mmCIF file of C-alpha atoms and ligand atoms in Angstrom:
data_model
loop_
_atom_site.group_PDB
_atom_site.id
_atom_site.type_symbol
_atom_site.label_atom_id
_atom_site.label_comp_id
_atom_site.label_asym_id
_atom_site.label_seq_id
_atom_site.Cartn_x
_atom_site.Cartn_y
_atom_site.Cartn_z
ATOM 1 C CA MET P 84 -37.844 -0.767 -10.282
ATOM 2 C CA PRO P 85 -35.011 -3.029 -9.343
ATOM 3 C CA LYS P 86 -32.538 -1.228 -6.599
ATOM 4 C CA LEU P 87 -28.381 -0.575 -7.241
ATOM 5 C CA VAL P 88 -26.110 0.736 -5.696
ATOM 6 C CA LEU P 89 -22.925 2.234 -7.250
ATOM 7 C CA ALA P 90 -19.666 3.043 -5.742
ATOM 8 C CA TYR P 91 -19.290 6.674 -6.989
ATOM 9 C CA SER P 92 -16.796 8.755 -7.088
ATOM 10 C CA GLY P 93 -17.644 12.014 -9.743
ATOM 11 C CA GLY P 94 -15.791 11.070 -12.507
ATOM 12 C CA LEU P 95 -17.241 10.590 -15.865
ATOM 13 C CA ASP P 96 -17.027 7.002 -16.044
ATOM 14 C CA THR P 97 -18.913 6.550 -13.057
ATOM 15 C CA THR P 98 -21.166 9.386 -14.121
ATOM 16 C CA THR P 99 -21.857 7.266 -17.158
ATOM 17 C CA ALA P 100 -22.835 4.215 -15.042
ATOM 18 C CA ILE P 101 -25.687 6.252 -13.020
ATOM 19 C CA LYS P 102 -27.678 7.483 -16.571
ATOM 20 C CA TRP P 103 -26.489 4.120 -18.464
ATOM 21 C CA LEU P 104 -27.465 1.613 -15.758
ATOM 22 C CA SER P 105 -31.189 3.170 -14.667
ATOM 23 C CA ILE P 106 -31.401 3.594 -19.126
ATOM 24 C CA GLU P 107 -30.353 0.111 -20.250
ATOM 25 C CA LYS P 108 -30.827 -2.028 -17.406
ATOM 26 C CA GLY P 109 -33.611 -0.086 -16.018
ATOM 27 C CA TYR P 110 -32.228 -0.350 -12.001
ATOM 28 C CA GLU P 111 -33.067 2.773 -9.369
ATOM 29 C CA VAL P 112 -29.029 3.553 -8.586
ATOM 30 C CA ILE P 113 -28.449 5.303 -5.567
ATOM 31 C CA ALA P 114 -24.931 6.729 -6.034
ATOM 32 C CA LEU P 115 -22.435 5.701 -3.200
ATOM 33 C CA ASN P 116 -19.477 7.587 -3.135
ATOM 34 C CA ILE P 117 -16.935 6.821 0.097
ATOM 35 C CA ASP P 118 -14.707 8.824 0.874
ATOM 36 C CA VAL P 119 -11.654 7.363 1.864
ATOM 37 C CA GLY P 120 -9.576 10.964 1.241
ATOM 38 C CA MET P 121 -8.052 13.073 -0.817
ATOM 39 C CA SER P 122 -10.739 12.869 -3.729
ATOM 40 C CA ARG P 123 -10.105 15.561 -6.193
ATOM 41 C CA GLU P 124 -14.054 15.259 -7.619
ATOM 42 C CA GLN P 125 -15.516 15.517 -3.721
ATOM 43 C CA PRO P 126 -16.569 19.019 -3.909
ATOM 44 C CA VAL P 127 -18.875 17.864 -6.417
ATOM 45 C CA VAL P 128 -19.757 14.701 -5.919
ATOM 46 C CA GLU P 129 -23.338 15.176 -4.907
ATOM 47 C CA SER P 130 -25.056 17.761 -8.231
ATOM 48 C CA ARG P 131 -22.794 15.131 -10.794
ATOM 49 C CA GLY P 132 -24.746 12.505 -9.327
ATOM 50 C CA MET P 133 -28.564 13.873 -8.942
ATOM 51 C CA ALA P 134 -28.138 15.663 -12.656
ATOM 52 C CA ALA P 135 -27.456 12.162 -14.253
ATOM 53 C CA GLY P 136 -30.349 10.967 -12.548
ATOM 54 C CA ALA P 137 -29.780 9.210 -9.299
ATOM 55 C CA LEU P 138 -31.864 8.241 -6.669
ATOM 56 C CA LYS P 139 -29.739 9.809 -4.480
ATOM 57 C CA VAL P 140 -26.272 10.358 -3.613
ATOM 58 C CA ARG P 141 -24.974 9.109 -0.537
ATOM 59 C CA VAL P 142 -21.515 9.848 1.111
ATOM 60 C CA ILE P 143 -19.685 8.842 3.482
ATOM 61 C CA ASP P 144 -16.717 8.970 5.340
ATOM 62 C CA ALA P 145 -14.507 6.299 6.345
ATOM 63 C CA ARG P 146 -11.067 8.019 6.335
ATOM 64 C CA GLU P 147 -10.558 7.378 9.918
ATOM 65 C CA ASP P 148 -11.766 3.932 9.297
ATOM 66 C CA PHE P 149 -9.525 3.633 5.725
ATOM 67 C CA ILE P 150 -6.695 4.219 8.539
ATOM 68 C CA ARG P 151 -7.190 2.483 11.624
ATOM 69 C CA TYR P 152 -8.373 0.132 9.829
ATOM 70 C CA PHE P 153 -6.881 -0.549 6.867
ATOM 71 C CA ALA P 154 -3.862 0.971 6.264
ATOM 72 C CA PHE P 155 -1.890 1.105 9.387
ATOM 73 C CA PRO P 156 -2.511 -3.066 10.529
ATOM 74 C CA ALA P 157 -0.801 -3.223 6.999
ATOM 75 C CA LEU P 158 1.928 -0.137 8.596
ATOM 76 C CA ALA P 159 2.195 -2.733 11.070
ATOM 77 C CA ALA P 160 2.830 -5.853 9.155
ATOM 78 C CA GLY P 161 5.414 -4.240 6.823
ATOM 79 C CA ALA P 162 2.640 -5.321 3.911
ATOM 80 C CA VAL P 163 4.506 -3.658 0.523
ATOM 81 C CA TYR P 164 3.780 -5.240 -3.042
ATOM 82 C CA GLN P 165 7.324 -6.260 -4.335
ATOM 83 C CA ASP P 166 8.966 -4.740 -2.275
ATOM 84 C CA ALA P 167 7.634 -0.963 -3.989
ATOM 85 C CA TYR P 168 3.978 -0.692 -3.631
ATOM 86 C CA PRO P 169 2.931 0.435 0.052
ATOM 87 C CA LEU P 170 -0.808 -1.031 -1.679
ATOM 88 C CA ALA P 171 -2.724 2.031 -1.135
ATOM 89 C CA THR P 172 -5.730 1.218 -4.168
ATOM 90 C CA ALA P 173 -5.845 -2.000 -3.074
ATOM 91 C CA LEU P 174 -6.326 -1.517 0.763
ATOM 92 C CA ALA P 175 -10.057 0.737 0.168
ATOM 93 C CA ARG P 176 -11.476 -1.230 -2.273
ATOM 94 C CA PRO P 177 -12.284 -4.207 0.536
ATOM 95 C CA LEU P 178 -13.689 -1.818 2.805
ATOM 96 C CA MET P 179 -15.710 0.441 -0.062
ATOM 97 C CA ALA P 180 -16.805 -3.341 -1.385
ATOM 98 C CA LYS P 181 -18.257 -3.641 2.199
ATOM 99 C CA LEU P 182 -19.844 -0.347 2.654
ATOM 100 C CA LEU P 183 -21.788 -1.482 -1.153
ATOM 101 C CA VAL P 184 -22.571 -4.566 0.672
ATOM 102 C CA ASP P 185 -23.339 -2.676 3.451
ATOM 103 C CA VAL P 186 -25.474 -0.304 2.262
ATOM 104 C CA ALA P 187 -27.459 -1.834 -0.868
ATOM 105 C CA HIS P 188 -28.770 -4.272 2.591
ATOM 106 C CA GLU P 189 -29.624 -0.547 3.785
ATOM 107 C CA GLU P 190 -31.767 0.626 0.958
ATOM 108 C CA GLY P 191 -32.790 -3.248 0.064
ATOM 109 C CA ALA P 192 -30.788 -3.710 -3.533
ATOM 110 C CA THR P 193 -29.999 -6.435 -5.351
ATOM 111 C CA ALA P 194 -27.543 -5.209 -7.201
ATOM 112 C CA VAL P 195 -23.966 -3.185 -7.058
ATOM 113 C CA ALA P 196 -22.216 -1.604 -8.924
ATOM 114 C CA HIS P 197 -18.841 -0.580 -9.749
ATOM 115 C CA GLY P 198 -16.766 1.794 -12.594
ATOM 116 C CA CYS P 199 -13.663 -0.618 -13.010
ATOM 117 C CA THR P 200 -12.480 -1.815 -16.284
ATOM 118 C CA GLY P 201 -11.428 -5.536 -17.422
ATOM 119 C CA LYS P 202 -7.979 -4.700 -17.335
ATOM 120 C CA GLY P 203 -7.435 -4.291 -13.415
ATOM 121 C CA ASN P 204 -6.679 -5.650 -10.043
ATOM 122 C CA ASP P 205 -9.326 -3.808 -8.535
ATOM 123 C CA GLN P 206 -12.002 -5.603 -10.321
ATOM 124 C CA VAL P 207 -11.089 -8.937 -8.610
ATOM 125 C CA ARG P 208 -10.895 -6.947 -5.595
ATOM 126 C CA PHE P 209 -14.133 -5.482 -5.732
ATOM 127 C CA ASP P 210 -15.947 -8.753 -6.970
ATOM 128 C CA ILE P 211 -14.519 -11.304 -4.930
ATOM 129 C CA GLY P 212 -15.350 -9.064 -1.396
ATOM 130 C CA ILE P 213 -18.533 -8.011 -2.509
ATOM 131 C CA LYS P 214 -19.328 -12.073 -3.334
ATOM 132 C CA THR P 215 -17.798 -12.974 -0.390
ATOM 133 C CA LEU P 216 -19.579 -10.909 1.734
ATOM 134 C CA ASP P 217 -23.327 -11.904 0.269
ATOM 135 C CA PRO P 218 -22.977 -14.600 -2.830
ATOM 136 C CA GLY P 219 -27.161 -13.096 -3.679
ATOM 137 C CA LEU P 220 -26.020 -9.358 -4.820
ATOM 138 C CA GLU P 221 -25.511 -9.426 -8.857
ATOM 139 C CA ILE P 222 -22.417 -7.429 -9.544
ATOM 140 C CA ILE P 223 -22.478 -5.361 -12.390
ATOM 141 C CA ALA P 224 -19.792 -3.579 -14.046
ATOM 142 C CA PRO P 225 -20.350 -1.012 -16.711
ATOM 143 C CA THR P 226 -17.137 0.005 -17.941
ATOM 144 C CA ARG P 227 -15.750 -2.774 -18.204
ATOM 145 C CA GLU P 228 -19.041 -4.466 -19.847
ATOM 146 C CA TYR P 229 -19.476 -1.283 -22.664
ATOM 147 C CA ALA P 230 -15.529 0.215 -22.304
ATOM 148 C CA MET P 231 -17.458 3.346 -23.822
ATOM 149 C CA ALA P 232 -14.449 6.254 -24.952
ATOM 150 C CA ARG P 233 -14.467 9.458 -23.121
ATOM 151 C CA ASP P 234 -15.481 11.884 -25.937
ATOM 152 C CA TYR P 235 -18.435 9.278 -27.109
ATOM 153 C CA GLN P 236 -18.873 9.521 -22.479
ATOM 154 C CA ILE P 237 -19.695 13.162 -22.878
ATOM 155 C CA GLU P 238 -22.439 12.371 -25.565
ATOM 156 C CA TYR P 239 -24.304 9.680 -23.979
ATOM 157 C CA LEU P 240 -24.996 11.863 -20.716
ATOM 158 C CA SER P 241 -25.630 14.598 -22.832
ATOM 159 C CA GLN P 242 -28.315 12.758 -25.333
ATOM 160 C CA HIS P 243 -29.820 11.667 -22.260
ATOM 161 C CA GLY P 244 -30.090 15.625 -20.671
ATOM 162 C CA VAL P 245 -27.502 15.615 -18.571
ATOM 163 C CA ASP P 246 -25.134 17.985 -19.268
ATOM 164 C CA ILE P 247 -21.913 18.753 -17.304
ATOM 165 C CA PRO P 248 -19.207 20.634 -17.749
ATOM 166 C CA TRP P 249 -16.076 17.521 -17.445
ATOM 167 C CA ALA P 250 -12.358 19.935 -17.729
ATOM 168 C CA ALA P 251 -10.445 18.282 -20.760
ATOM 169 C CA LYS P 252 -8.975 14.713 -19.411
ATOM 170 C CA GLY P 253 -5.561 14.659 -17.898
ATOM 171 C CA PRO P 254 -3.190 12.967 -19.174
ATOM 172 C CA TYR P 255 -2.679 10.295 -16.874
ATOM 173 C CA SER P 256 -5.543 7.761 -14.968
ATOM 174 C CA ILE P 257 -5.403 8.576 -11.362
ATOM 175 C CA ASP P 258 -6.642 6.995 -7.840
ATOM 176 C CA GLU P 259 -5.871 8.339 -4.837
ATOM 177 C CA ASN P 260 -6.603 8.119 -1.143
ATOM 178 C CA LEU P 261 -4.943 9.173 1.710
ATOM 179 C CA TRP P 262 -2.590 6.337 1.224
ATOM 180 C CA GLY P 263 -1.081 7.237 -1.567
ATOM 181 C CA ARG P 264 -1.641 8.327 -5.018
ATOM 182 C CA SER P 265 -1.824 5.863 -7.969
ATOM 183 C CA CYS P 266 -0.897 7.967 -11.778
ATOM 184 C CA GLU P 267 -0.548 5.810 -15.059
ATOM 185 C CA ALA P 268 -0.619 5.344 -18.084
ATOM 186 C CA GLY P 269 0.058 8.647 -21.222
ATOM 187 C CA VAL P 270 3.525 9.200 -21.316
ATOM 188 C CA LEU P 271 4.786 6.824 -18.242
ATOM 189 C CA GLU P 272 3.387 3.325 -21.118
ATOM 190 C CA ASP P 273 6.639 3.927 -22.097
ATOM 191 C CA PRO P 274 8.884 2.459 -19.379
ATOM 192 C CA TRP P 275 12.161 4.689 -20.589
ATOM 193 C CA GLN P 276 10.663 7.736 -20.208
ATOM 194 C CA GLU P 277 11.624 9.233 -16.645
ATOM 195 C CA PRO P 278 8.001 10.852 -15.483
ATOM 196 C CA PRO P 279 7.366 14.557 -16.250
ATOM 197 C CA PRO P 280 6.962 16.782 -13.281
ATOM 198 C CA ASP P 281 3.113 16.046 -14.152
ATOM 199 C CA ALA P 282 2.782 13.475 -13.036
ATOM 200 C CA TYR P 283 3.490 14.365 -9.457
ATOM 201 C CA GLU P 284 0.791 16.301 -7.015
ATOM 202 C CA TRP P 285 1.396 14.750 -3.543
ATOM 203 C CA THR P 286 5.191 15.789 -3.606
ATOM 204 C CA ARG P 287 7.536 17.825 -4.417
ATOM 205 C CA SER P 288 10.741 16.745 -6.773
ATOM 206 C CA ALA P 289 14.271 16.668 -4.204
ATOM 207 C CA GLU P 290 15.712 19.796 -6.616
ATOM 208 C CA ASP P 291 13.134 21.608 -5.280
ATOM 209 C CA ALA P 292 12.543 20.638 -1.715
ATOM 210 C CA PRO P 293 13.313 22.651 0.833
ATOM 211 C CA SER P 294 17.312 22.587 1.344
ATOM 212 C CA ALA P 295 17.177 22.572 5.397
ATOM 213 C CA PRO P 296 15.917 18.937 6.538
ATOM 214 C CA ALA P 297 13.280 18.786 8.631
ATOM 215 C CA TYR P 298 13.611 16.315 11.571
ATOM 216 C CA ILE P 299 10.306 14.548 13.029
ATOM 217 C CA GLU P 300 10.126 11.934 16.073
ATOM 218 C CA VAL P 301 7.150 9.511 15.578
ATOM 219 C CA ARG P 302 5.879 7.638 18.767
ATOM 220 C CA PHE P 303 4.627 3.663 18.043
ATOM 221 C CA GLU P 304 2.682 1.738 21.021
ATOM 222 C CA GLN P 305 2.289 -2.058 19.935
ATOM 223 C CA GLY P 306 2.857 -0.959 15.865
ATOM 224 C CA MET P 307 0.678 1.295 15.559
ATOM 225 C CA PRO P 308 1.174 5.113 14.800
ATOM 226 C CA VAL P 309 0.109 7.557 18.264
ATOM 227 C CA ALA P 310 1.879 10.977 18.006
ATOM 228 C CA ILE P 311 4.411 13.023 16.342
ATOM 229 C CA ASP P 312 6.902 15.195 18.130
ATOM 230 C CA GLY P 313 5.202 13.851 21.739
ATOM 231 C CA GLU P 314 1.803 15.356 20.289
ATOM 232 C CA GLY P 315 -0.252 12.729 20.340
ATOM 233 C CA LEU P 316 -2.808 12.677 17.032
ATOM 234 C CA SER P 317 -5.501 10.614 15.530
ATOM 235 C CA PRO P 318 -4.478 8.146 12.994
ATOM 236 C CA LEU P 319 -5.639 9.973 10.185
ATOM 237 C CA GLU P 320 -4.676 13.532 11.685
ATOM 238 C CA ILE P 321 -1.965 11.120 11.445
ATOM 239 C CA THR P 322 -0.998 10.481 8.241
ATOM 240 C CA GLU P 323 -2.217 13.908 7.109
ATOM 241 C CA ARG P 324 -0.075 15.167 8.483
ATOM 242 C CA LEU P 325 3.350 13.211 7.455
ATOM 243 C CA ASN P 326 1.452 13.694 3.851
ATOM 244 C CA THR P 327 1.782 17.119 3.776
ATOM 245 C CA LEU P 328 5.408 17.426 5.604
ATOM 246 C CA ALA P 329 7.298 14.897 3.870
ATOM 247 C CA GLY P 330 5.641 15.867 0.549
ATOM 248 C CA LEU P 331 6.586 19.046 0.790
ATOM 249 C CA HIS P 332 10.310 17.100 1.954
ATOM 250 C CA GLY P 333 9.959 14.978 -1.631
ATOM 251 C CA VAL P 334 9.569 11.811 0.501
ATOM 252 C CA GLY P 335 6.749 8.742 -0.971
ATOM 253 C CA ARG P 336 7.830 8.587 -5.384
ATOM 254 C CA ILE P 337 8.006 5.490 -6.469
ATOM 255 C CA ASP P 338 8.200 4.671 -10.091
ATOM 256 C CA HIS P 339 7.422 0.776 -10.021
ATOM 257 C CA ILE P 340 7.151 -1.985 -12.847
ATOM 258 C CA GLU P 341 4.235 -3.623 -11.161
ATOM 259 C CA ASP P 342 2.787 -7.354 -12.229
ATOM 260 C CA ARG P 343 -1.169 -7.149 -11.914
ATOM 261 C CA LEU P 344 -2.578 -10.597 -11.094
ATOM 262 C CA VAL P 345 -4.149 -10.368 -14.140
ATOM 263 C CA GLY P 346 -1.354 -10.844 -15.387
ATOM 264 C CA ILE P 347 -0.067 -7.589 -17.172
ATOM 265 C CA LYS P 348 3.174 -5.619 -16.168
ATOM 266 C CA SER P 349 2.352 -1.632 -15.733
ATOM 267 C CA ARG P 350 4.189 0.896 -15.139
ATOM 268 C CA GLU P 351 2.835 2.900 -11.768
ATOM 269 C CA ILE P 352 3.930 5.894 -9.998
ATOM 270 C CA TYR P 353 3.006 6.652 -6.795
ATOM 271 C CA GLU P 354 2.627 9.039 -4.495
ATOM 272 C CA SER P 355 2.862 8.375 -0.385
ATOM 273 C CA PRO P 356 4.752 10.510 1.640
ATOM 274 C CA ALA P 357 3.450 9.192 4.455
ATOM 275 C CA ALA P 358 3.430 5.755 4.227
ATOM 276 C CA VAL P 359 6.762 5.305 2.787
ATOM 277 C CA THR P 360 7.905 7.690 6.404
ATOM 278 C CA LEU P 361 5.952 5.562 8.478
ATOM 279 C CA LEU P 362 7.646 2.114 7.475
ATOM 280 C CA ALA P 363 10.627 2.996 7.481
ATOM 281 C CA ALA P 364 9.949 4.138 10.964
ATOM 282 C CA HIS P 365 8.355 1.048 12.119
ATOM 283 C CA LYS P 366 10.739 -1.191 10.545
ATOM 284 C CA ALA P 367 13.943 0.319 12.291
ATOM 285 C CA LEU P 368 11.482 0.175 15.811
ATOM 286 C CA GLU P 369 10.762 -3.497 14.715
ATOM 287 C CA SER P 370 15.453 -3.910 14.763
ATOM 288 C CA MET P 371 14.610 -2.542 18.123
ATOM 289 C CA THR P 372 12.717 -4.981 19.458
ATOM 290 C CA LEU P 373 12.631 -7.737 17.557
ATOM 291 C CA THR P 374 15.105 -11.119 17.988
ATOM 292 C CA LYS P 375 16.942 -12.067 14.100
ATOM 293 C CA GLN P 376 14.167 -15.080 14.522
ATOM 294 C CA GLN P 377 11.395 -12.706 14.361
ATOM 295 C CA LEU P 378 12.163 -10.164 12.465
ATOM 296 C CA ARG P 379 12.802 -13.529 9.524
ATOM 297 C CA LEU P 380 9.985 -14.641 9.908
ATOM 298 C CA LYS P 381 7.431 -11.912 9.824
ATOM 299 C CA ARG P 382 9.352 -10.607 6.923
ATOM 300 C CA ASP P 383 7.660 -13.479 4.872
ATOM 301 C CA ILE P 384 4.609 -13.639 6.288
ATOM 302 C CA SER P 385 4.558 -9.919 5.167
ATOM 303 C CA ARG P 386 5.219 -10.922 1.290
ATOM 304 C CA GLU P 387 2.446 -13.527 1.650
ATOM 305 C CA TYR P 388 0.549 -10.408 3.132
ATOM 306 C CA ALA P 389 0.656 -8.287 0.631
ATOM 307 C CA GLU P 390 0.529 -10.695 -2.156
ATOM 308 C CA LEU P 391 -3.259 -11.204 -0.615
ATOM 309 C CA ILE P 392 -4.198 -7.497 0.064
ATOM 310 C CA TYR P 393 -3.151 -6.416 -3.216
ATOM 311 C CA ASN P 394 -5.267 -9.924 -4.940
ATOM 312 C CA GLY P 395 -7.697 -9.123 -3.465
ATOM 313 C CA LEU P 396 -8.855 -11.733 -0.352
ATOM 314 C CA TRP P 397 -8.917 -9.651 2.000
ATOM 315 C CA PHE P 398 -12.099 -11.363 3.462
ATOM 316 C CA SER P 399 -10.848 -14.677 3.902
ATOM 317 C CA ALA P 400 -9.378 -16.765 6.949
ATOM 318 C CA HIS P 401 -6.226 -16.699 5.765
ATOM 319 C CA HIS P 402 -5.817 -12.783 6.468
ATOM 320 C CA GLN P 403 -7.638 -13.338 9.579
ATOM 321 C CA ASP P 404 -3.953 -16.367 10.136
ATOM 322 C CA ILE P 405 -1.735 -13.286 9.429
ATOM 323 C CA VAL P 406 -3.703 -10.740 11.463
ATOM 324 C CA ALA P 407 -3.076 -12.754 15.023
ATOM 325 C CA TYR P 408 0.538 -13.011 13.988
ATOM 326 C CA MET P 409 1.325 -10.098 12.853
ATOM 327 C CA ALA P 410 -0.392 -8.819 16.388
ATOM 328 C CA SER P 411 1.135 -11.605 18.725
ATOM 329 C CA THR P 412 4.574 -9.600 16.732
ATOM 330 C CA GLN P 413 3.347 -6.477 17.342
ATOM 331 C CA ARG P 414 2.976 -6.846 21.373
ATOM 332 C CA PHE P 415 6.460 -4.382 22.296
ATOM 333 C CA VAL P 416 6.745 -2.895 19.301
ATOM 334 C CA SER P 417 6.436 0.166 21.426
ATOM 335 C CA GLY P 418 8.770 3.352 21.375
ATOM 336 C CA THR P 419 9.905 6.516 19.469
ATOM 337 C CA VAL P 420 11.609 7.102 15.666
ATOM 338 C CA ARG P 421 13.351 9.741 14.686
ATOM 339 C CA VAL P 422 13.032 10.384 11.148
ATOM 340 C CA LYS P 423 14.979 13.298 9.055
ATOM 341 C CA LEU P 424 12.974 14.695 5.411
ATOM 342 C CA HIS P 425 15.518 15.660 3.060
ATOM 343 C CA ARG P 426 15.794 15.892 -0.967
ATOM 344 C CA GLY P 427 13.897 12.878 -1.274
ATOM 345 C CA SER P 428 14.472 10.415 1.396
ATOM 346 C CA ALA P 429 12.789 9.771 5.048
ATOM 347 C CA THR P 430 16.258 8.942 6.840
ATOM 348 C CA VAL P 431 15.981 6.704 10.476
ATOM 349 C CA VAL P 432 17.820 8.883 12.416
ATOM 350 C CA GLY P 433 17.441 7.585 15.594
ATOM 351 C CA ARG P 434 15.873 5.111 17.572
ATOM 352 C CA ARG P 435 14.218 4.408 21.196
ATOM 353 C CA ALA P 436 12.463 1.800 22.685
ATOM 354 C CA ASP P 437 10.384 0.937 26.203
ATOM 355 C CA THR P 438 11.327 -2.548 26.059
ATOM 356 C CA SER P 439 14.633 -2.963 24.116
ATOM 357 C CA LEU P 440 16.741 -5.669 22.740
ATOM 358 C CA TYR P 441 19.688 -3.279 22.486
ATOM 359 C CA ASP P 442 22.018 -3.556 25.472
ATOM 360 C CA ARG P 443 24.820 -1.062 25.276
ATOM 361 C CA GLY P 444 26.595 -3.071 27.377
ATOM 362 C CA LEU P 445 26.992 -5.829 25.169
ATOM 363 C CA ALA P 446 27.646 -4.016 21.856
ATOM 364 C CA THR P 447 29.953 -0.968 23.080
ATOM 365 C CA TYR P 448 33.435 -1.113 22.419
ATOM 366 C CA ASP P 449 34.249 1.457 25.361
ATOM 367 C CA ARG P 450 34.186 0.825 29.096
ATOM 368 C CA GLY P 451 32.214 -1.521 31.226
ATOM 369 C CA ASP P 452 32.114 -3.516 28.493
ATOM 370 C CA THR P 453 29.157 -6.460 29.454
ATOM 371 C CA TYR P 454 29.830 -9.264 27.834
ATOM 372 C CA ASP P 455 32.388 -11.747 28.445
ATOM 373 C CA GLN P 456 34.430 -12.147 24.573
ATOM 374 C CA ASN P 457 36.442 -15.816 26.817
ATOM 375 C CA ALA P 458 33.043 -17.203 26.437
ATOM 376 C CA ALA P 459 32.791 -16.347 22.201
ATOM 377 C CA VAL P 460 35.052 -18.873 22.600
ATOM 378 C CA GLY P 461 33.157 -21.465 23.930
ATOM 379 C CA PHE P 462 30.770 -20.811 21.276
ATOM 380 C CA ILE P 463 32.557 -20.293 18.230
ATOM 381 C CA THR P 464 33.703 -24.629 18.964
ATOM 382 C CA ILE P 465 30.758 -25.645 19.819
ATOM 383 C CA TRP P 466 28.389 -23.217 16.373
ATOM 384 C CA GLY P 467 31.893 -25.237 14.206
ATOM 385 C CA LEU P 468 32.006 -28.284 14.964
ATOM 386 C CA GLN P 469 29.577 -29.917 12.216
ATOM 387 C CA SER P 470 32.087 -27.628 9.404
ATOM 388 C CA ARG P 471 34.627 -29.487 10.497
ATOM 389 C CA VAL P 472 33.467 -33.006 10.797
ATOM 390 C CA GLN P 473 32.350 -31.489 7.654
ATOM 391 C CA ALA P 474 35.118 -30.200 5.670
ATOM 392 C CA ARG P 475 38.124 -33.321 7.327
ATOM 393 C CA GLN P 476 34.692 -36.092 5.775
ATOM 394 C CA GLN P 477 33.818 -34.646 2.460
ATOM 395 C CA VAL P 478 35.245 -31.120 2.339
ATOM 396 C CA LEU P 479 39.528 -31.267 2.183
ATOM 397 C CA PRO P 480 39.256 -34.085 0.148
ATOM 398 C CA GLY P 481 37.921 -31.883 -2.760
ATOM 399 C CA LEU P 482 39.489 -28.578 -2.116
ATOM 400 C CA ARG P 483 41.349 -27.851 -5.457
ATOM 401 C CA GLU P 484 38.287 -29.093 -7.264
ATOM 402 C CA SER P 485 36.108 -26.544 -6.056
ATOM 403 C CA LEU P 486 38.425 -24.281 -5.884
ATOM 404 C CA LYS P 487 38.261 -24.333 -9.349
ATOM 405 C CA ILE P 488 34.334 -24.416 -9.348
ATOM 406 C CA ALA P 489 34.744 -21.156 -7.061
ATOM 407 C CA MET P 490 37.799 -19.316 -8.570
ATOM 408 C CA PRO P 491 38.039 -20.430 -12.099
ATOM 409 C CA ARG P 492 39.985 -17.852 -14.276
ATOM 410 C CA GLU P 493 42.323 -18.423 -10.679
ATOM 411 C CA GLU P 494 43.502 -21.698 -12.115
ATOM 412 C CA GLU P 495 42.951 -20.881 -15.661
ATOM 413 C CA ARG P 496 45.926 -19.049 -15.048
HETATM 414 N N1 LIG Z 800 -1.385 -0.777 -9.399
HETATM 415 C C1 LIG Z 800 -2.506 -0.754 -8.192
HETATM 416 C C2 LIG Z 800 -3.424 -1.682 -7.669
HETATM 417 O O1 LIG Z 800 -3.866 -2.359 -8.661
HETATM 418 C C3 LIG Z 800 -3.067 0.952 -8.568
HETATM 419 C C4 LIG Z 800 -4.311 0.910 -9.313
HETATM 420 C C5 LIG Z 800 -5.023 2.631 -9.474
HETATM 421 N N2 LIG Z 800 -6.437 1.919 -9.607
HETATM 422 C C6 LIG Z 800 -7.173 2.569 -10.586
HETATM 423 N N3 LIG Z 800 -8.636 2.365 -10.825
HETATM 424 N N4 LIG Z 800 -6.421 3.440 -11.439
HETATM 425 O O2 LIG Z 800 -3.083 -1.085 -6.905
#
């Protein structure tokens, strides 16, 4: 029998897929569980996969790689989709695609499979990632192909002798990894409805958060977080610690109407306590270390980068180009940022950089001013040169009219 590697979460969809791929498609199924953190199914992955008839279940702990090579580079680049979504799911998919292809090669498999539906972005990220890395692998997406209802899946498994006690389905569709949790469907599909308390799992509401704030100091080196409160920590430890602490203070809730690549607008509830806190801190450090031209261009490229990640183009030369630019921008982004976590917000209240562009002597209104105020006069003369010439030639003759355009109500009176 030909072999296939399935991206296996341990949930009902992919457990059904194991059975279906062997019965209907004639594959020996290797169930590959990729641990990117926070999955509730983790403890039962092996037993469920074997019960469903997998040839074997392999678990890869990809948490450290995920944060180090996917989440933190996206953080340093400031990649946030539509100014709202820190891209947790989108960042994990290319890593999963890579591991699926690697394991397929190790196991001598001719096909890979994933549990994505035909309505989302994840199918795009998997399919493009896999086909980029190995165009010869066949891709099967059982859920996209058969779209079986939940009770039918349970019945299908049972018919084939797989009786697993499935908990009643929660009202939402959830995806989780260390960079964030996404929650969609159910009552959330009504964009007018406030998300009910049970849509959130990682964060307290602002009302229930502690009344006393917490202060943390995050140290960055070349754009990467390396320590909290002076304690050197691994990327994974930093992320876990901040998910817990910032979550406790209600930080990281995002309610977003999102534009999927496949054209659908969808209502997404995200919780990303660590990502939201780190993004705010990192941005604050850049404001100390980059010039305004650097900040401006980087913001534009960040946007492009977020689109690229969201739209599944991780394994591309365009990505390599952007990474090279981003790495260069981070050379001097080293320093410490103090963040106050309180009742739903992460507010930067202090920042200090190793090679800061902030010069107190230049900024001060107190004694010790090193800025030459008289030099401002010459600067303004030159800076306003074109504006003055233009005013004389073009603007002043038509001023009455342009005032009318600018202030029609004034003129009407
Ligand atoms: N809308 C987000 C994205 O496209 C989250 C998707 C969550 N995926 C899921 N299978 N529930 O990245």
